[in-house]
Amino acid sequence: MSMVPESHPRYKSLLNRGKVVDAFESGVLAKGGLIAHGRGETYDYLIGETTPKVAKEAIKASAAMLMLAKNPVISVNGNSIALAKDELIDLAAELNGKIEVNLFYRTEEREQKIKELFEKNESNNENYKNNKITILGIDDANKQMPNVDHLRGKVSEAGIYTADVVLVPLEDGDRAEALIEMGKKVIAIDLNPLSRTAQKSTITIVDELTRCIPLITKEIITLKQQNLSNEELNQITEFDNNKALKEVLKLISDKLTTQ
């Protein structure tokens, strides 16, 4: 990646591709994650590789919802760790610090590699130095979600199992649906507005992960500075997800028909 100049029009995309390849070669990312990343890139082309206005509205509503939560948890898989580990740590530090590792292809070896990857932050990340971050889901995945038969159904009691709001970047549709059925509010980051995850979640942010996460963190900091009441924050969380997804589809349609 050092051979690609920052002036390259595909620089950010190529940088992210390099991250997922490195994660795969290190054992953090499963083979299927490479396919998922390529699929996501396709949808990013379709929305113009920029954060749409409707996504910014979803980000603001999500920030308020996370602030109101009693036990918000950020669920991460191999792709999200590969692409935005540090950004996710910064976001968690603005909340209660809980990040839960949740994998479809779960092996002890892969879990250990992910644990080691997070622990490397202890020496160079201020949020780790200040003990603001708790990594769940590796040594304490002691609960089983109902109606999820694969390994992503294994969750931490202190994390996803008792969470009231779960942020799920790059999620499996069946687990997102199961989280909703458990009575949780689900905030999804999904570039595909037609996916089951996007359709079933409480709020879906149709945006690319590495653009989106810092924007959520920034919005939370802004809302904190405004000292809003819970009532005012609740008003911000009022978000019509179906309407928002239709707006994204229209954006894509308009883009395709004007090319």
XYZ file of N, CA and C in Angstrom:
777
model
N 0.817 -1.217 0.000
C 0.000 0.000 0.000
C 0.845 1.259 0.000
N 2.104 1.144 0.437
C 2.983 2.319 0.452
C 3.283 2.818 -0.958
N 2.995 1.968 -1.960
C 3.249 2.347 -3.351
C 2.112 3.180 -3.931
N 0.971 3.239 -3.233
C -0.195 3.973 -3.746
C -0.157 5.399 -3.217
N -0.073 6.409 -4.078
C -0.024 7.802 -3.605
C -1.383 8.249 -3.086
N -1.386 9.168 -2.129
C -2.641 9.664 -1.560
C -3.486 10.388 -2.594
N -2.858 10.814 -3.683
C -3.590 11.500 -4.746
C -4.398 10.533 -5.616
N -4.168 9.244 -5.435
C -4.899 8.236 -6.231
C -6.389 8.336 -5.915
N -7.261 8.389 -6.936
C -8.704 8.536 -6.684
C -9.306 7.375 -5.902
N -8.645 6.237 -5.878
C -9.139 5.083 -5.144
C -8.304 4.829 -3.890
N -7.591 5.848 -3.418
C -6.639 5.659 -2.320
C -7.312 5.072 -1.077
N -8.404 5.674 -0.624
C -9.069 5.212 0.605
C -9.581 3.784 0.439
N -10.147 3.506 -0.721
C -10.652 2.160 -0.982
C -9.515 1.142 -0.993
N -8.413 1.504 -1.634
C -7.267 0.598 -1.692
C -6.644 0.405 -0.310
N -6.657 1.453 0.488
C -6.155 1.358 1.857
C -6.987 0.357 2.658
N -8.311 0.446 2.521
C -9.189 -0.477 3.234
C -9.017 -1.908 2.741
N -8.826 -2.065 1.440
C -8.577 -3.404 0.905
C -7.314 -3.990 1.525
N -6.293 -3.158 1.639
C -5.053 -3.611 2.262
C -5.262 -4.035 3.700
N -6.112 -3.315 4.426
C -6.380 -3.645 5.829
C -7.041 -5.021 5.960
N -8.018 -5.290 5.091
C -8.708 -6.582 5.214
C -7.800 -7.734 4.767
N -6.958 -7.495 3.775
C -5.994 -8.523 3.363
C -5.020 -8.818 4.501
N -4.511 -7.763 5.144
C -3.595 -7.948 6.279
C -4.285 -8.711 7.411
N -5.546 -8.374 7.664
C -6.287 -9.044 8.736
C -6.503 -10.516 8.414
N -6.753 -10.810 7.149
C -6.916 -12.209 6.747
C -5.605 -12.975 6.918
N -4.516 -12.372 6.474
C -3.222 -13.054 6.547
C -2.762 -13.252 7.991
N -3.216 -12.379 8.893
C -2.837 -12.515 10.304
C -3.737 -13.485 11.063
N -4.842 -13.917 10.449
C -5.764 -14.834 11.108
C -6.915 -14.169 11.816
N -6.980 -12.835 11.774
C -8.073 -12.107 12.425
C -9.359 -12.204 11.600
N -9.228 -12.194 10.284
C -10.379 -12.181 9.379
C -10.534 -13.532 8.707
N -11.774 -14.018 8.618
C -12.064 -15.260 7.907
C -12.135 -14.997 6.399
N -11.999 -16.053 5.597
C -12.041 -15.901 4.135
C -13.327 -15.210 3.679
N -14.428 -15.573 4.314
C -15.710 -14.993 3.927
C -15.751 -13.494 4.098
N -14.922 -12.972 4.994
C -14.877 -11.532 5.217
C -14.360 -10.771 4.018
N -13.490 -11.390 3.226
C -12.975 -10.752 2.015
C -14.104 -10.553 1.007
N -14.957 -11.571 0.886
C -16.096 -11.477 -0.031
C -17.061 -10.404 0.440
N -17.332 -10.379 1.741
C -18.264 -9.386 2.295
C -17.762 -7.969 2.055
N -16.452 -7.780 2.175
C -15.907 -6.435 1.961
C -16.109 -5.988 0.518
N -15.845 -6.881 -0.432
C -16.030 -6.529 -1.836
C -17.478 -6.199 -2.166
N -18.388 -6.935 -1.567
C -19.812 -6.659 -1.778
C -20.177 -5.276 -1.255
N -19.632 -4.927 -0.092
C -19.905 -3.614 0.474
C -19.370 -2.490 -0.390
N -18.185 -2.690 -0.958
C -17.597 -1.671 -1.837
C -18.518 -1.345 -3.005
N -19.187 -2.359 -3.527
C -20.105 -2.153 -4.654
C -21.196 -1.161 -4.285
N -21.771 -1.337 -3.101
C -22.837 -0.427 -2.672
C -22.292 0.964 -2.363
N -21.044 1.039 -1.929
C -20.462 2.358 -1.689
C -20.336 3.131 -2.997
N -19.993 2.433 -4.080
C -19.982 3.092 -5.396
C -21.356 3.690 -5.694
N -22.391 2.911 -5.373
C -23.753 3.303 -5.745
C -24.251 4.522 -4.972
N -23.720 4.762 -3.771
C -24.143 5.960 -3.033
C -23.155 7.108 -3.225
N -22.171 6.892 -4.123
C -21.255 7.973 -4.469
C -20.032 8.082 -3.584
N -19.766 7.037 -2.785
C -18.597 7.004 -1.891
C -18.513 8.247 -0.997
N -19.668 8.655 -0.535
C -19.747 9.769 0.409
C -20.918 9.512 1.343
N -20.924 10.153 2.496
C -22.003 9.954 3.465
C -23.242 10.731 3.033
N -24.323 10.040 2.661
C -25.535 10.740 2.222
C -26.173 11.548 3.357
N -26.978 12.528 2.987
C -27.672 13.362 3.970
C -28.534 12.508 4.902
N -29.225 11.523 4.338
C -30.095 10.685 5.165
C -29.268 9.856 6.148
N -28.040 9.487 5.779
C -27.167 8.760 6.699
C -26.727 9.666 7.843
N -26.486 10.940 7.544
C -26.114 11.887 8.601
C -27.255 12.048 9.605
N -28.485 12.023 9.111
C -29.645 12.092 10.003
C -29.719 10.841 10.881
N -29.428 9.677 10.283
C -29.428 8.418 11.028
C -28.311 8.416 12.073
N -27.181 8.992 11.735
C -26.051 9.076 12.663
C -26.426 9.906 13.891
N -27.090 11.023 13.671
C -27.490 11.871 14.798
C -28.491 11.147 15.690
N -29.467 10.478 15.083
C -30.449 9.724 15.865
C -29.779 8.587 16.624
N -28.800 7.946 16.003
C -28.075 6.845 16.645
C -27.251 7.341 17.824
N -26.607 8.484 17.656
C -25.803 9.055 18.737
C -26.670 9.320 19.961
N -27.844 9.894 19.745
C -28.754 10.172 20.858
C -29.234 8.881 21.506
N -29.523 7.870 20.693
C -29.987 6.587 21.227
C -28.909 5.911 22.065
N -27.672 5.979 21.622
C -26.567 5.394 22.385
C -26.357 6.135 23.700
N -26.526 7.446 23.684
C -26.365 8.239 24.907
C -27.446 7.924 25.935
N -28.646 7.623 25.466
C -29.764 7.328 26.364
C -29.708 5.910 26.920
N -28.957 5.043 26.262
C -28.928 3.629 26.645
C -28.322 3.428 28.030
N -28.861 2.450 28.752
C -28.317 2.093 30.062
C -27.113 1.150 29.915
N -27.159 0.312 28.893
C -26.056 -0.627 28.666
C -25.797 -0.773 27.163
N -25.256 0.273 26.539
C -24.961 0.185 25.104
C -23.743 -0.699 24.845
N -23.810 -1.506 23.809
C -22.699 -2.400 23.474
C -22.408 -2.290 21.980
N -21.124 -2.205 21.658
C -20.687 -2.197 20.261
C -20.265 -3.619 19.911
N -20.986 -4.237 18.989
C -20.667 -5.591 18.553
C -19.723 -5.521 17.361
N -18.606 -6.273 17.412
C -17.628 -6.218 16.322
C -17.318 -7.616 15.802
N -17.075 -7.695 14.486
C -16.623 -8.940 13.881
C -15.263 -8.706 13.227
N -14.801 -9.669 12.468
C -13.469 -9.553 11.885
C -13.310 -8.366 10.964
N -14.308 -8.108 10.122
C -14.214 -6.988 9.179
C -14.162 -5.641 9.888
N -15.027 -5.463 10.871
C -15.053 -4.167 11.565
C -13.768 -3.939 12.358
N -13.214 -5.013 12.918
C -11.943 -4.891 13.628
C -10.829 -4.520 12.659
N -10.814 -5.189 11.504
C -9.775 -4.931 10.507
C -9.815 -3.497 10.005
N -11.021 -2.976 9.794
C -11.184 -1.669 9.151
C -11.148 -0.501 10.130
N -11.671 -0.688 11.339
C -11.898 0.494 12.183
C -11.725 0.213 13.667
N -10.751 -0.611 14.025
C -10.566 -0.970 15.434
C -10.351 0.268 16.303
N -9.434 1.124 15.922
C -9.123 2.299 16.738
C -10.301 3.258 16.825
N -11.016 3.424 15.712
C -12.184 4.306 15.696
C -13.291 3.758 16.600
N -13.444 2.428 16.622
C -14.448 1.798 17.483
C -14.073 1.955 18.957
N -12.791 1.890 19.250
C -12.323 2.120 20.620
C -12.657 3.544 21.058
N -12.404 4.515 20.186
C -12.704 5.915 20.513
C -14.199 6.115 20.760
N -15.029 5.446 19.956
C -16.479 5.551 20.140
C -16.892 4.923 21.470
N -16.385 3.748 21.758
C -16.737 3.067 23.005
C -16.359 3.899 24.222
N -15.244 4.622 24.123
C -14.779 5.450 25.243
C -15.745 6.571 25.561
N -16.548 6.998 24.579
C -17.548 8.038 24.810
C -18.826 7.472 25.414
N -18.914 6.141 25.473
C -20.093 5.482 26.040
C -19.677 4.802 27.349
N -20.004 3.514 27.480
C -19.617 2.799 28.702
C -18.403 1.911 28.475
N -17.792 2.019 27.303
C -16.542 1.319 27.039
C -16.668 -0.127 26.619
N -17.888 -0.618 26.380
C -18.067 -2.044 26.091
C -18.018 -2.344 24.594
N -17.056 -3.186 24.223
C -16.951 -3.713 22.870
C -17.027 -5.229 22.976
N -17.950 -5.846 22.237
C -18.072 -7.303 22.293
C -17.704 -7.918 20.954
N -16.757 -8.848 20.999
C -16.335 -9.584 19.810
C -17.349 -10.692 19.555
N -17.880 -10.731 18.324
C -18.908 -11.714 17.988
C -18.622 -12.232 16.582
N -18.307 -13.521 16.478
C -17.812 -14.076 15.217
C -18.695 -15.205 14.702
N -18.872 -15.249 13.390
C -19.570 -16.371 12.745
C -18.622 -17.574 12.672
N -17.402 -17.321 12.207
C -16.382 -18.374 12.151
C -15.531 -18.272 13.419
N -16.059 -18.826 14.501
C -15.434 -18.680 15.813
C -14.511 -19.867 16.096
N -13.232 -19.575 16.285
C -12.270 -20.583 16.734
C -11.452 -19.982 17.865
N -10.923 -20.839 18.722
C -10.115 -20.339 19.837
C -8.889 -19.594 19.331
N -8.294 -20.104 18.256
C -7.100 -19.461 17.703
C -7.424 -18.052 17.197
N -8.537 -17.932 16.503
C -8.913 -16.616 15.961
C -9.273 -15.655 17.085
N -9.990 -16.139 18.088
C -10.340 -15.296 19.235
C -9.085 -14.782 19.933
N -8.101 -15.652 20.079
C -6.872 -15.258 20.755
C -6.120 -14.200 19.966
N -6.110 -14.328 18.650
C -5.441 -13.344 17.798
C -6.126 -11.978 17.914
N -7.451 -11.985 17.982
C -8.197 -10.739 18.123
C -7.942 -10.117 19.490
N -7.914 -10.963 20.524
C -7.636 -10.477 21.873
C -6.258 -9.822 21.933
N -5.280 -10.468 21.324
C -3.922 -9.919 21.298
C -3.873 -8.604 20.533
N -4.661 -8.520 19.460
C -4.692 -7.299 18.663
C -5.212 -6.127 19.477
N -6.268 -6.342 20.253
C -6.796 -5.279 21.110
C -5.817 -4.940 22.224
N -5.166 -5.947 22.786
C -4.248 -5.707 23.891
C -3.029 -4.896 23.473
N -2.705 -4.919 22.203
C -1.586 -4.115 21.710
C -1.842 -2.628 21.893
N -3.109 -2.261 22.029
C -3.462 -0.856 22.215
C -3.099 -0.343 23.606
N -2.847 -1.255 24.523
C -2.620 -0.844 25.914
C -1.442 0.113 26.040
N -0.455 -0.030 25.168
C 0.748 0.793 25.284
C 0.659 2.107 24.516
N -0.303 2.195 23.571
C -0.318 3.396 22.725
C -1.686 4.046 22.565
N -2.679 3.577 23.294
C -4.013 4.159 23.176
C -4.441 4.715 24.533
N -4.714 6.004 24.597
C -5.048 6.661 25.865
C -6.279 6.058 26.518
N -7.251 5.619 25.704
C -8.465 5.044 26.270
C -8.179 3.725 26.975
N -7.200 2.980 26.496
C -6.801 1.768 27.199
C -6.018 2.097 28.455
N -5.130 3.084 28.351
C -4.336 3.469 29.515
C -5.224 3.907 30.668
N -6.343 4.535 30.314
C -7.261 5.045 31.340
C -8.343 4.036 31.718
N -8.167 2.792 31.244
C -9.090 1.699 31.585
C -10.539 2.010 31.196
N -10.692 2.653 30.050
C -12.037 3.012 29.605
C -12.699 1.923 28.751
N -11.928 0.923 28.327
C -12.436 -0.059 27.379
C -12.485 -1.446 27.997
N -13.611 -2.142 27.770
C -13.762 -3.529 28.189
C -14.056 -4.378 26.956
N -13.234 -5.390 26.705
C -13.451 -6.287 25.574
C -14.172 -7.532 26.070
N -15.359 -7.756 25.552
C -16.206 -8.881 25.944
C -16.325 -9.887 24.788
N -16.904 -11.040 25.081
C -17.263 -11.980 24.035
C -16.206 -13.006 23.682
N -15.024 -12.926 24.302
C -13.977 -13.907 24.014
C -13.895 -14.932 25.141
N -13.631 -14.472 26.345
C -13.525 -15.382 27.494
C -14.851 -15.537 28.240
N -15.849 -14.735 27.884
C -17.084 -14.736 28.673
C -18.344 -14.870 27.823
N -18.233 -15.520 26.655
C -19.427 -15.727 25.814
C -20.216 -16.899 26.387
N -20.906 -16.629 27.494
C -21.516 -17.688 28.301
C -23.034 -17.769 28.167
N -23.607 -16.984 27.285
C -25.052 -16.993 27.080
C -25.372 -17.293 25.613
N -26.540 -17.880 25.389
C -26.969 -18.215 24.035
C -28.199 -17.393 23.673
N -28.104 -16.649 22.573
C -29.261 -15.906 22.088
C -30.312 -16.873 21.550
N -31.578 -16.643 21.842
C -32.622 -17.492 21.262
C -32.729 -17.273 19.751
N -33.040 -18.351 19.041
C -33.297 -18.330 17.590
C -32.062 -18.008 16.754
N -30.873 -18.197 17.325
C -29.629 -18.069 16.552
C -28.840 -19.347 16.770
N -28.858 -20.240 15.776
C -28.277 -21.562 15.952
C -26.776 -21.619 15.692
N -26.226 -20.618 14.991
C -24.789 -20.644 14.706
C -24.022 -19.948 15.833
N -22.700 -19.874 15.685
C -21.848 -19.423 16.782
C -21.981 -17.939 17.109
N -22.592 -17.147 16.233
C -22.810 -15.740 16.574
C -23.875 -15.590 17.660
N -24.545 -16.689 17.968
C -25.520 -16.659 19.052
C -24.889 -16.718 20.431
N -23.587 -17.012 20.503
C -22.877 -17.028 21.790
C -22.489 -15.605 22.158
N -22.994 -15.116 23.297
C -22.751 -13.722 23.689
C -22.446 -13.616 25.171
N -21.916 -12.468 25.542
C -21.577 -12.195 26.943
C -22.809 -11.706 27.704
N -22.970 -12.212 28.914
C -24.084 -11.750 29.754
C -23.921 -10.274 30.105
N -22.681 -9.845 30.322
C -22.435 -8.444 30.668
C -22.558 -7.521 29.463
N -22.569 -8.109 28.267
C -22.595 -7.315 27.050
C -23.899 -7.431 26.297
N -23.848 -8.062 25.143
C -24.996 -8.108 24.238
C -26.235 -8.708 24.893
N -26.056 -9.732 25.733
C -27.215 -10.422 26.301
C -28.087 -9.494 27.134
N -27.474 -8.567 27.859
C -28.243 -7.652 28.711
C -28.270 -6.222 28.170
N -27.716 -6.009 26.995
C -27.705 -4.668 26.407
C -29.114 -4.221 26.050
N -29.342 -2.921 26.130
C -30.613 -2.379 25.648
C -30.464 -1.779 24.242
N -29.252 -1.346 23.900
C -28.960 -0.847 22.556
C -27.673 -1.506 22.075
N -27.714 -2.075 20.868
C -26.539 -2.731 20.306
C -26.209 -2.095 18.960
N -24.983 -1.638 18.820
C -24.494 -1.128 17.542
C -23.860 -2.296 16.802
N -24.363 -2.580 15.599
C -23.903 -3.762 14.862
C -23.381 -3.372 13.475
N -22.115 -3.017 13.376
C -21.548 -2.771 12.062
C -21.342 -4.090 11.311
N -21.705 -4.126 10.029
C -21.427 -5.293 9.181
C -22.012 -6.567 9.790
N -23.323 -6.597 9.899
C -24.021 -7.606 10.695
C -24.631 -8.714 9.843
N -24.913 -9.867 10.484
C -25.718 -10.929 9.890
C -27.193 -10.608 10.127
N -28.001 -10.765 9.086
C -29.414 -10.397 9.181
C -30.189 -11.187 10.212
N -29.893 -12.493 10.325
C -30.665 -13.301 11.263
C -30.386 -12.902 12.705
N -29.135 -12.520 12.996
C -28.817 -12.111 14.369
C -29.401 -10.739 14.671
N -29.385 -9.854 13.699
C -29.999 -8.541 13.909
C -31.490 -8.705 14.218
N -32.127 -9.582 13.477
C -33.549 -9.837 13.711
C -33.771 -10.447 15.093
N -32.888 -11.358 15.491
C -33.015 -11.990 16.804
C -32.814 -10.984 17.929
N -31.913 -10.031 17.734
C -31.700 -8.991 18.745
C -32.965 -8.153 18.923
N -33.620 -7.828 17.818
C -34.880 -7.081 17.876
C -35.932 -7.893 18.628
N -35.998 -9.189 18.342
C -36.974 -10.056 19.002
C -36.721 -10.160 20.508
N -35.470 -9.935 20.923
C -35.132 -9.938 22.352
C -35.502 -8.621 23.022
N -36.036 -7.676 22.253
C -36.468 -6.404 22.817
C -35.406 -5.327 22.816
N -34.334 -5.547 22.083
C -33.249 -4.569 22.035
C -33.431 -3.610 20.868
N -32.860 -2.426 21.009
C -32.784 -1.499 19.886
C -31.480 -1.770 19.155
N -31.567 -1.874 17.844
C -30.408 -2.239 17.038
C -30.072 -1.108 16.072
N -28.834 -0.653 16.143
C -28.323 0.344 15.208
C -27.374 -0.379 14.264
N -27.720 -0.412 12.994
C -26.897 -1.119 12.013
C -26.136 -0.131 11.140
N -24.924 -0.520 10.767
C -24.171 0.195 9.744
C -24.062 -0.769 8.574
N -24.777 -0.478 7.503
C -24.904 -1.433 6.398
C -25.021 -0.666 5.087
N -24.122 -0.931 4.161
C -24.146 -0.241 2.870
C -25.257 -0.744 1.950
N -25.822 -1.884 2.272
C -26.881 -2.460 1.437
C -28.248 -2.146 2.039
N -28.994 -1.203 1.461
C -30.291 -0.841 2.040
C -31.356 -1.926 1.880
N -31.053 -2.961 1.081
C -32.015 -4.040 0.854
C -31.761 -5.259 1.734
N -30.681 -5.230 2.511
C -30.360 -6.395 3.339
C -31.381 -6.569 4.457
N -31.457 -7.790 4.971
C -32.375 -8.048 6.084
C -31.953 -7.256 7.305
N -30.640 -7.112 7.507
C -30.150 -6.293 8.626
C -30.688 -4.877 8.528
N -30.539 -4.272 7.352
C -30.995 -2.893 7.154
C -32.497 -2.775 7.366
N -33.235 -3.761 6.878
C -34.687 -3.701 6.934
C -35.230 -3.938 8.341
N -34.543 -4.736 9.142
C -35.059 -5.123 10.454
C -34.571 -4.233 11.588
N -33.476 -3.518 11.401
C -32.888 -2.751 12.494
C -33.735 -1.547 12.889
N -33.526 -1.066 14.103
C -34.240 0.121 14.582
C -33.807 1.349 13.790
N -32.499 1.504 13.646
C -31.922 2.566 12.821
C -30.842 1.945 11.955
N -30.895 2.214 10.664
C -29.848 1.748 9.756
C -29.118 2.949 9.178
N -27.803 2.947 9.363
C -26.958 3.982 8.771
C -26.360 3.398 7.501
N -26.811 3.868 6.356
C -26.290 3.374 5.077
C -25.055 4.199 4.733
N -23.918 3.701 5.183
C -22.666 4.423 4.983
C -21.511 3.449 5.153
N -20.348 3.853 4.689
C -19.144 3.032 4.808
C -18.593 3.152 6.230
N -18.156 2.040 6.776
C -17.809 1.951 8.197
C -16.773 2.977 8.643
N -15.681 3.114 7.889
C -14.598 3.997 8.346
C -14.968 5.470 8.234
N -15.960 5.800 7.419
C -16.486 7.174 7.404
C -17.455 7.382 8.547
N -18.233 6.343 8.829
C -19.382 6.471 9.727
C -18.999 6.540 11.201
N -18.119 5.650 11.653
C -17.822 5.551 13.081
C -17.309 6.873 13.657
N -16.338 7.544 13.018
C -15.897 8.829 13.571
C -17.004 9.876 13.613
N -17.946 9.806 12.672
C -19.058 10.761 12.662
C -19.998 10.523 13.844
N -20.212 9.260 14.210
C -21.040 8.961 15.387
C -20.361 9.503 16.645
N -19.053 9.253 16.754
C -18.302 9.738 17.919
C -18.368 11.260 18.011
N -18.159 11.919 16.892
C -18.206 13.382 16.853
C -19.581 13.894 17.254
N -20.634 13.221 16.800
C -21.999 13.646 17.119
C -22.290 13.465 18.602
N -21.813 12.385 19.197
C -22.002 12.169 20.633
C -21.316 13.271 21.429
N -20.102 13.602 21.056
C -19.373 14.677 21.743
C -20.132 15.996 21.627
N -20.665 16.280 20.447
C -21.434 17.506 20.227
C -22.685 17.545 21.092
N -23.413 16.429 21.144
C -24.643 16.370 21.947
C -24.333 16.504 23.432
N -23.229 15.922 23.876
C -22.831 16.070 25.285
C -22.571 17.536 25.621
N -21.926 18.225 24.709
C -21.601 19.637 24.936
C -22.852 20.499 25.019
N -23.940 20.045 24.403
C -25.180 20.812 24.410
C -25.996 20.601 25.679
N -25.604 19.620 26.503
C -26.290 19.353 27.784
C -27.799 19.188 27.596
N -28.187 18.372 26.626
C -29.601 18.164 26.344
C -30.243 17.271 27.396
N -31.520 17.490 27.621
C -32.269 16.639 28.541
C -32.582 15.312 27.852
N -32.984 14.317 28.657
C -33.372 13.030 28.090
C -34.548 13.182 27.139
N -35.448 14.087 27.462
C -36.605 14.330 26.593
C -36.156 14.860 25.228
N -35.189 15.768 25.242
C -34.679 16.325 23.991
C -33.930 15.264 23.194
N -33.186 14.416 23.895
C -32.479 13.336 23.208
C -33.468 12.331 22.615
N -34.532 12.050 23.350
C -35.559 11.135 22.839
C -36.191 11.656 21.556
N -36.384 12.953 21.489
C -36.941 13.544 20.270
C -36.006 13.329 19.074
N -34.695 13.404 19.331
C -33.714 13.201 18.265
C -33.736 11.754 17.773
N -34.047 10.814 18.671
C -34.045 9.404 18.281
C -35.236 9.021 17.410
N -36.208 9.890 17.304
C -37.385 9.577 16.481
C -36.963 9.562 15.009
N -36.935 8.373 14.452
C -36.361 8.175 13.131
C -37.171 7.118 12.386
N -37.624 7.452 11.187
C -38.400 6.525 10.358
C -37.436 5.749 9.479
N -37.091 4.536 9.919
C -36.074 3.767 9.206
C -36.523 3.365 7.805
N -37.771 2.958 7.669
C -38.269 2.561 6.347
C -38.213 3.725 5.365
N -38.596 4.889 5.812
C -38.545 6.080 4.962
C -37.110 6.394 4.564
N -36.202 6.263 5.524
C -34.795 6.552 5.245
C -34.227 5.594 4.208
N -34.563 4.314 4.316
C -34.067 3.327 3.355
C -34.620 3.598 1.954
N -35.859 4.031 1.888
C -36.437 4.393 0.587
C -35.706 5.587 -0.025
N -35.303 6.526 0.828
C -34.553 7.691 0.326
C -33.212 7.261 -0.258
N -32.565 6.300 0.394
C -31.285 5.811 -0.116
C -31.485 5.103 -1.457
N -32.530 4.298 -1.548
C -32.803 3.601 -2.806
C -33.095 4.585 -3.933
N -33.795 5.666 -3.607
C -34.056 6.695 -4.618
C -32.751 7.379 -5.033
N -31.887 7.617 -4.060
C -30.583 8.209 -4.352
C -29.802 7.339 -5.329
N -29.802 6.039 -5.074
C -29.096 5.103 -5.951
C -29.733 5.072 -7.330
N -31.076 5.024 -7.359
C -31.795 5.000 -8.630
C -31.516 6.243 -9.460
N -31.577 7.388 -8.800
C -31.328 8.649 -9.504
C -29.892 8.701 -10.053
N -28.972 8.184 -9.266
C -27.578 8.182 -9.684
C -27.386 7.308 -10.922
N -28.033 6.147 -10.920
C -27.894 5.234 -12.043
C -28.544 5.759 -13.318
N -29.667 6.445 -13.158
C -30.400 6.915 -14.350
C -29.830 8.208 -14.924
N -28.944 8.855 -14.187
C -28.361 10.099 -14.701
C -26.942 9.911 -15.207
N -26.435 8.690 -15.132
C -25.060 8.434 -15.609
C -25.008 8.442 -17.151
